[in-house]
Each structure stands twice: as structure tokens, then as C-alpha cells.
Amino acid sequence: KLKRQLKITVMKKIFLLLLILSAVQFLKAQSELVLRFNHQLYGKNFSLNQEALSPMGTKYKITRLQFYLSGFKITHDGGQVSNLNTIYLFVDPSNKTSKEYSLGLQNDITSIEKIEFAVGVDAASNHLDPASYPVDHALAPKNPTMHWGWTSGYRFISLSANAARTNGLFLDAVNIEGLGDVNFKPNSYTVTGKSENGKIYIDMIAEYNKLLEGISIAGGATSHGETGIDAS
């Protein structure tokens, strides 16, 4: 009887040890991914109302820039792909809190090779009611609004600026708002994850002057839609 009790006690201890080891292994297998932006405008740290020179040679000052990112895919550890379809980011480069975004706890990711995402909101969520989300959700209502209506859905990007005239005064209004499912176009970027404080950071430089490549803002520009200068 004593031997049997000892045997049961030993088995319980072994079972408990296995549970502990499994829990530790589970914790080790999870890492929080963080997308970290370096917001830039014309080679300088981004801020509203700073002077920049557009790719087509017009001086301008951005007064509003906000956009969505979604459709995330992470390629990691020798070509494995993790789809992060439930992650939506609302990015406002002028907000000091808009530099780091958690992509959640992910299993078995140790090295990152690529990240893929699109500017905008995927079709599955683009036509849902913004009021159905909690106030802290990326797709909840915004002020000023980032929603165009049930048919078109969200504004994928909203860019407002003042362009300079030949007299040097920034008086010509620029307002570009892209939307529409047709403009949801994921792009892939080669990246390397950086481990810091138990997290894996994906660092990206965002140079917003490139948004105006091929777009003339001399004299001002206003466009809201899915084609022309609004197209991605």
C-alpha cells in the first residue's frame, strides 16, 4: 500500500512538472508583434503645418493626414505565413501615440522576412456600420469623419494641405480622399524583426511626401473618389 501511495505521489509530481513545462513552452512560443513607424515628411520628422516640397515642385503644408491599414500577413521563419485578418489600424501621423501598433500575440514567430498590408479597409469590413464598434476600435466613428457612407465605405486615406502660390502664400486648398474596394491593394515589404523587451518590432519608415508623386497640387487640388489622383 505504501509503495502504491508513493507511486501515485510520484506520478502526480511528474504530471504537475509536465504541466509547468508545457505552460513555460507555451509562453516562450508567443511573442507580441509591434509595427513601429518612423513618420517622415520631406526627410524630417512629420508634423502638421511644416513646409515641404512636393515631387512636382510645389511647396505645401499638410493640415490633415489620416488613413487605415489592414489585410496584414507576416512571412516568417523560413516562409511560413500568418494571416492577421482581424487587425485594423487607424493611423494619424500627427498623433504622438501613432508610432507603435500591436499586431497581437503570435505563436512560434522568431524571425520575420516580410510584411504585407494595404492602405484602407478590406471589403469584408468596409461596408459595415462604424457605430457597431467599441469607441476604442480603429473602425469606430472618427471626428472628423473617416466614413463616406454605406456604399463607398471608409475613406482609406484623407489628406488635406495648403499649397503655396507664386507669391509664397499658402492659400490654395488641397483635399484628396481615396476610397472604394477597388483601391484595396496589398503590398509586400521586406523587413527584419527586432527583439526588444520581450517584443518583436517591425520598423518601417513612412515618407508621406511620396503620396504626391505624379500629382500636381499647384493652384490647389480637390478629389474624392476611387479613380484619378484618389486611386492607390
C-alpha positions as a printed Julia matrix, in Angstrom:
232×3 Matrix{Float64}:
   0.0    0.0     0.0
   2.84   2.41    0.86
   4.55   1.66   -2.44
   1.29   2.37   -4.26
   0.91   5.73   -2.48
   4.49   6.66   -3.31
   3.9    5.67   -6.92
   0.77   7.84   -7.11
   2.58  10.76   -5.46
   5.49  10.49   -7.89
   3.11  10.32  -10.85
   1.27  13.41   -9.62
   4.55  15.3    -9.32
   5.62  14.22  -12.79
   2.24  15.25  -14.21
   2.47  18.63  -12.46
   6.0   19.12  -13.78
   4.85  18.33  -17.31
   2.05  20.87  -16.96
   4.51  23.52  -15.8
   6.92  22.75  -18.62
   4.08  22.9   -21.14
   2.96  26.27  -19.81
   6.51  27.64  -19.98
   6.92  26.34  -23.51
   3.61  27.96  -24.49
   4.71  31.28  -23.07
   8.03  31.07  -24.89
   6.27  30.29  -28.16
   4.23  33.51  -28.03
   5.6   36.9   -28.99
   3.87  40.25  -29.31
   4.44  41.79  -32.73
   4.63  45.58  -32.84
   4.58  47.65  -36.02
   6.7   50.74  -35.34
   6.61  53.75  -37.68
   9.11  56.49  -38.27
   6.74  59.14  -39.7
   8.57  61.42  -42.14
   7.74  64.34  -44.4
  10.35  65.57  -46.83
  13.08  63.86  -44.83
  12.08  65.36  -41.48
  10.02  64.07  -38.58
   6.38  64.52  -39.5
   4.28  67.29  -38.04
   1.3   69.24  -39.3
   1.84  72.63  -40.96
   5.51  72.03  -41.68
   6.71  73.17  -45.07
   7.56  70.55  -47.7
   8.24  70.48  -51.41
   6.07  68.14  -53.46
   7.68  65.77  -56.0
   6.38  68.09  -58.73
   7.95  71.18  -57.15
   5.14  72.9   -55.24
   5.6   73.99  -51.66
   2.83  72.84  -49.32
   1.85  72.28  -45.7
  -0.21  69.29  -44.57
  -3.11  70.18  -42.29
  -4.61  66.68  -42.0
  -3.37  63.2   -42.77
  -5.17  60.07  -41.56
  -5.5   56.6   -43.05
  -6.33  52.95  -42.39
  -4.16  49.85  -42.72
  -5.45  46.27  -42.85
  -5.02  42.94  -44.62
  -1.88  42.07  -42.69
   0.2   38.99  -43.5
   3.52  38.11  -41.87
   6.03  35.85  -43.62
   8.38  34.37  -41.05
  10.67  31.51  -40.05
  11.53  30.16  -43.47
   8.47  31.12  -45.48
   5.64  30.43  -43.04
   2.72  32.85  -43.46
   0.49  34.13  -40.67
  -2.7   35.97  -41.67
  -3.73  38.76  -39.31
  -7.13  39.45  -40.86
  -8.68  40.88  -37.71
  -6.13  43.67  -37.29
  -7.2   47.17  -38.36
  -5.06  50.23  -37.74
  -6.12  53.86  -37.81
  -3.0   55.95  -38.33
  -2.69  59.65  -37.64
   0.99  60.59  -38.01
   0.45  63.87  -36.16
  -0.59  61.97  -33.03
   2.36  61.1   -30.8
   0.71  57.77  -29.91
   0.6   56.74  -33.58
   4.1   55.33  -33.75
   3.64  51.85  -32.3
   0.81  49.43  -33.09
   0.4   45.99  -31.6
  -0.3   43.22  -34.1
  -1.17  40.91  -31.21
   0.41  37.88  -29.58
   1.55  35.42  -32.22
   2.7   31.83  -31.85
   6.07  30.47  -32.98
   7.39  33.6   -34.68
  11.1   34.13  -34.13
  12.34  35.7   -37.38
  10.37  37.89  -39.79
  11.03  38.11  -43.51
   8.13  40.1   -44.99
   5.06  42.05  -44.02
   2.09  42.62  -46.31
  -0.75  45.07  -45.85
  -2.92  47.54  -47.73
  -3.95  51.12  -47.18
  -7.65  51.04  -46.44
 -10.24  48.62  -45.12
 -10.83  45.21  -46.69
 -14.16  44.59  -48.42
 -15.41  42.31  -45.63
 -15.47  45.25  -43.19
 -15.6   48.26  -45.48
 -19.4   48.39  -45.64
 -20.27  47.64  -42.02
 -21.69  50.15  -39.54
 -18.92  52.11  -37.76
 -21.26  52.6   -34.79
 -21.23  48.83  -34.16
 -17.64  49.01  -32.87
 -16.46  49.99  -29.39
 -15.21  53.58  -29.23
 -11.57  52.5   -28.95
 -11.71  50.33  -32.09
  -9.91  51.54  -35.22
 -13.12  51.31  -37.28
 -15.32  53.2   -34.8
 -16.6   56.67  -35.8
 -13.97  59.39  -36.02
 -14.07  63.17  -35.77
 -13.57  64.46  -38.41
 -15.29  61.54  -40.06
 -13.41  58.83  -41.94
 -16.58  57.24  -43.31
 -18.05  58.14  -46.68
 -21.29  56.17  -46.45
 -22.71  52.66  -46.77
 -21.94  52.25  -50.48
 -18.36  53.51  -50.61
 -17.45  52.68  -47.02
 -14.48  54.22  -45.29
 -12.14  56.89  -46.51
  -8.99  54.84  -46.96
  -6.91  57.99  -46.68
  -7.7   61.63  -46.06
  -5.05  64.21  -46.99
  -5.61  67.94  -46.64
  -2.99  70.61  -47.26
  -2.38  74.19  -48.32
  -0.28  74.71  -51.44
   1.83  77.82  -51.96
   1.23  80.32  -54.73
   4.0   82.08  -56.62
   3.85  84.87  -54.04
   4.82  82.35  -51.36
   1.49  82.38  -49.54
  -0.08  79.01  -48.72
  -3.59  79.8   -49.93
  -4.55  77.0   -52.35
  -6.51  74.19  -50.72
  -5.61  70.57  -51.37
  -8.02  67.81  -50.33
  -7.52  64.24  -51.53
  -9.61  61.36  -50.2
  -9.25  57.87  -51.62
 -11.87  55.19  -51.08
 -13.52  52.16  -52.69
 -12.9   48.42  -52.64
 -11.09  48.64  -55.98
  -8.29  50.57  -54.25
  -7.64  47.94  -51.6
  -4.3   46.7   -52.92
  -1.95  44.88  -50.52
   1.77  45.48  -50.92
   4.62  43.38  -49.57
   7.7   44.78  -47.82
  10.92  43.02  -46.9
  11.56  43.62  -43.2
  13.57  42.26  -40.29
  12.08  41.88  -36.84
  13.94  43.4   -33.9
  13.56  41.88  -30.42
  13.25  44.41  -27.61
  11.85  43.97  -24.11
  10.18  40.67  -24.96
   8.51  42.05  -28.1
   9.33  41.77  -31.79
   9.32  45.16  -33.51
   8.83  45.68  -37.23
  10.35  49.07  -38.07
   9.14  50.98  -41.11
   9.94  54.44  -42.43
   6.85  56.21  -43.79
   7.76  59.12  -46.09
   4.48  60.91  -46.8
   5.85  63.23  -49.45
   5.66  60.21  -51.76
   1.87  60.36  -51.54
   2.01  63.24  -54.01
   4.2   61.54  -56.63
   2.73  62.28  -60.06
   0.12  64.64  -58.58
   0.09  68.36  -59.36
  -1.12  70.48  -56.46
  -0.14  73.83  -57.98
  -3.22  76.03  -57.74
  -4.86  73.54  -55.39
  -6.49  70.14  -55.89
  -9.73  68.59  -54.69
 -10.7   64.99  -55.38
 -12.84  62.45  -53.55
 -13.35  59.04  -55.1
 -11.94  55.82  -56.48
 -10.14  56.96  -59.64
  -7.71  59.59  -60.82
  -5.47  61.05  -58.12
  -7.51  59.21  -55.47
  -6.54  55.79  -56.82
  -3.97  53.82  -54.87
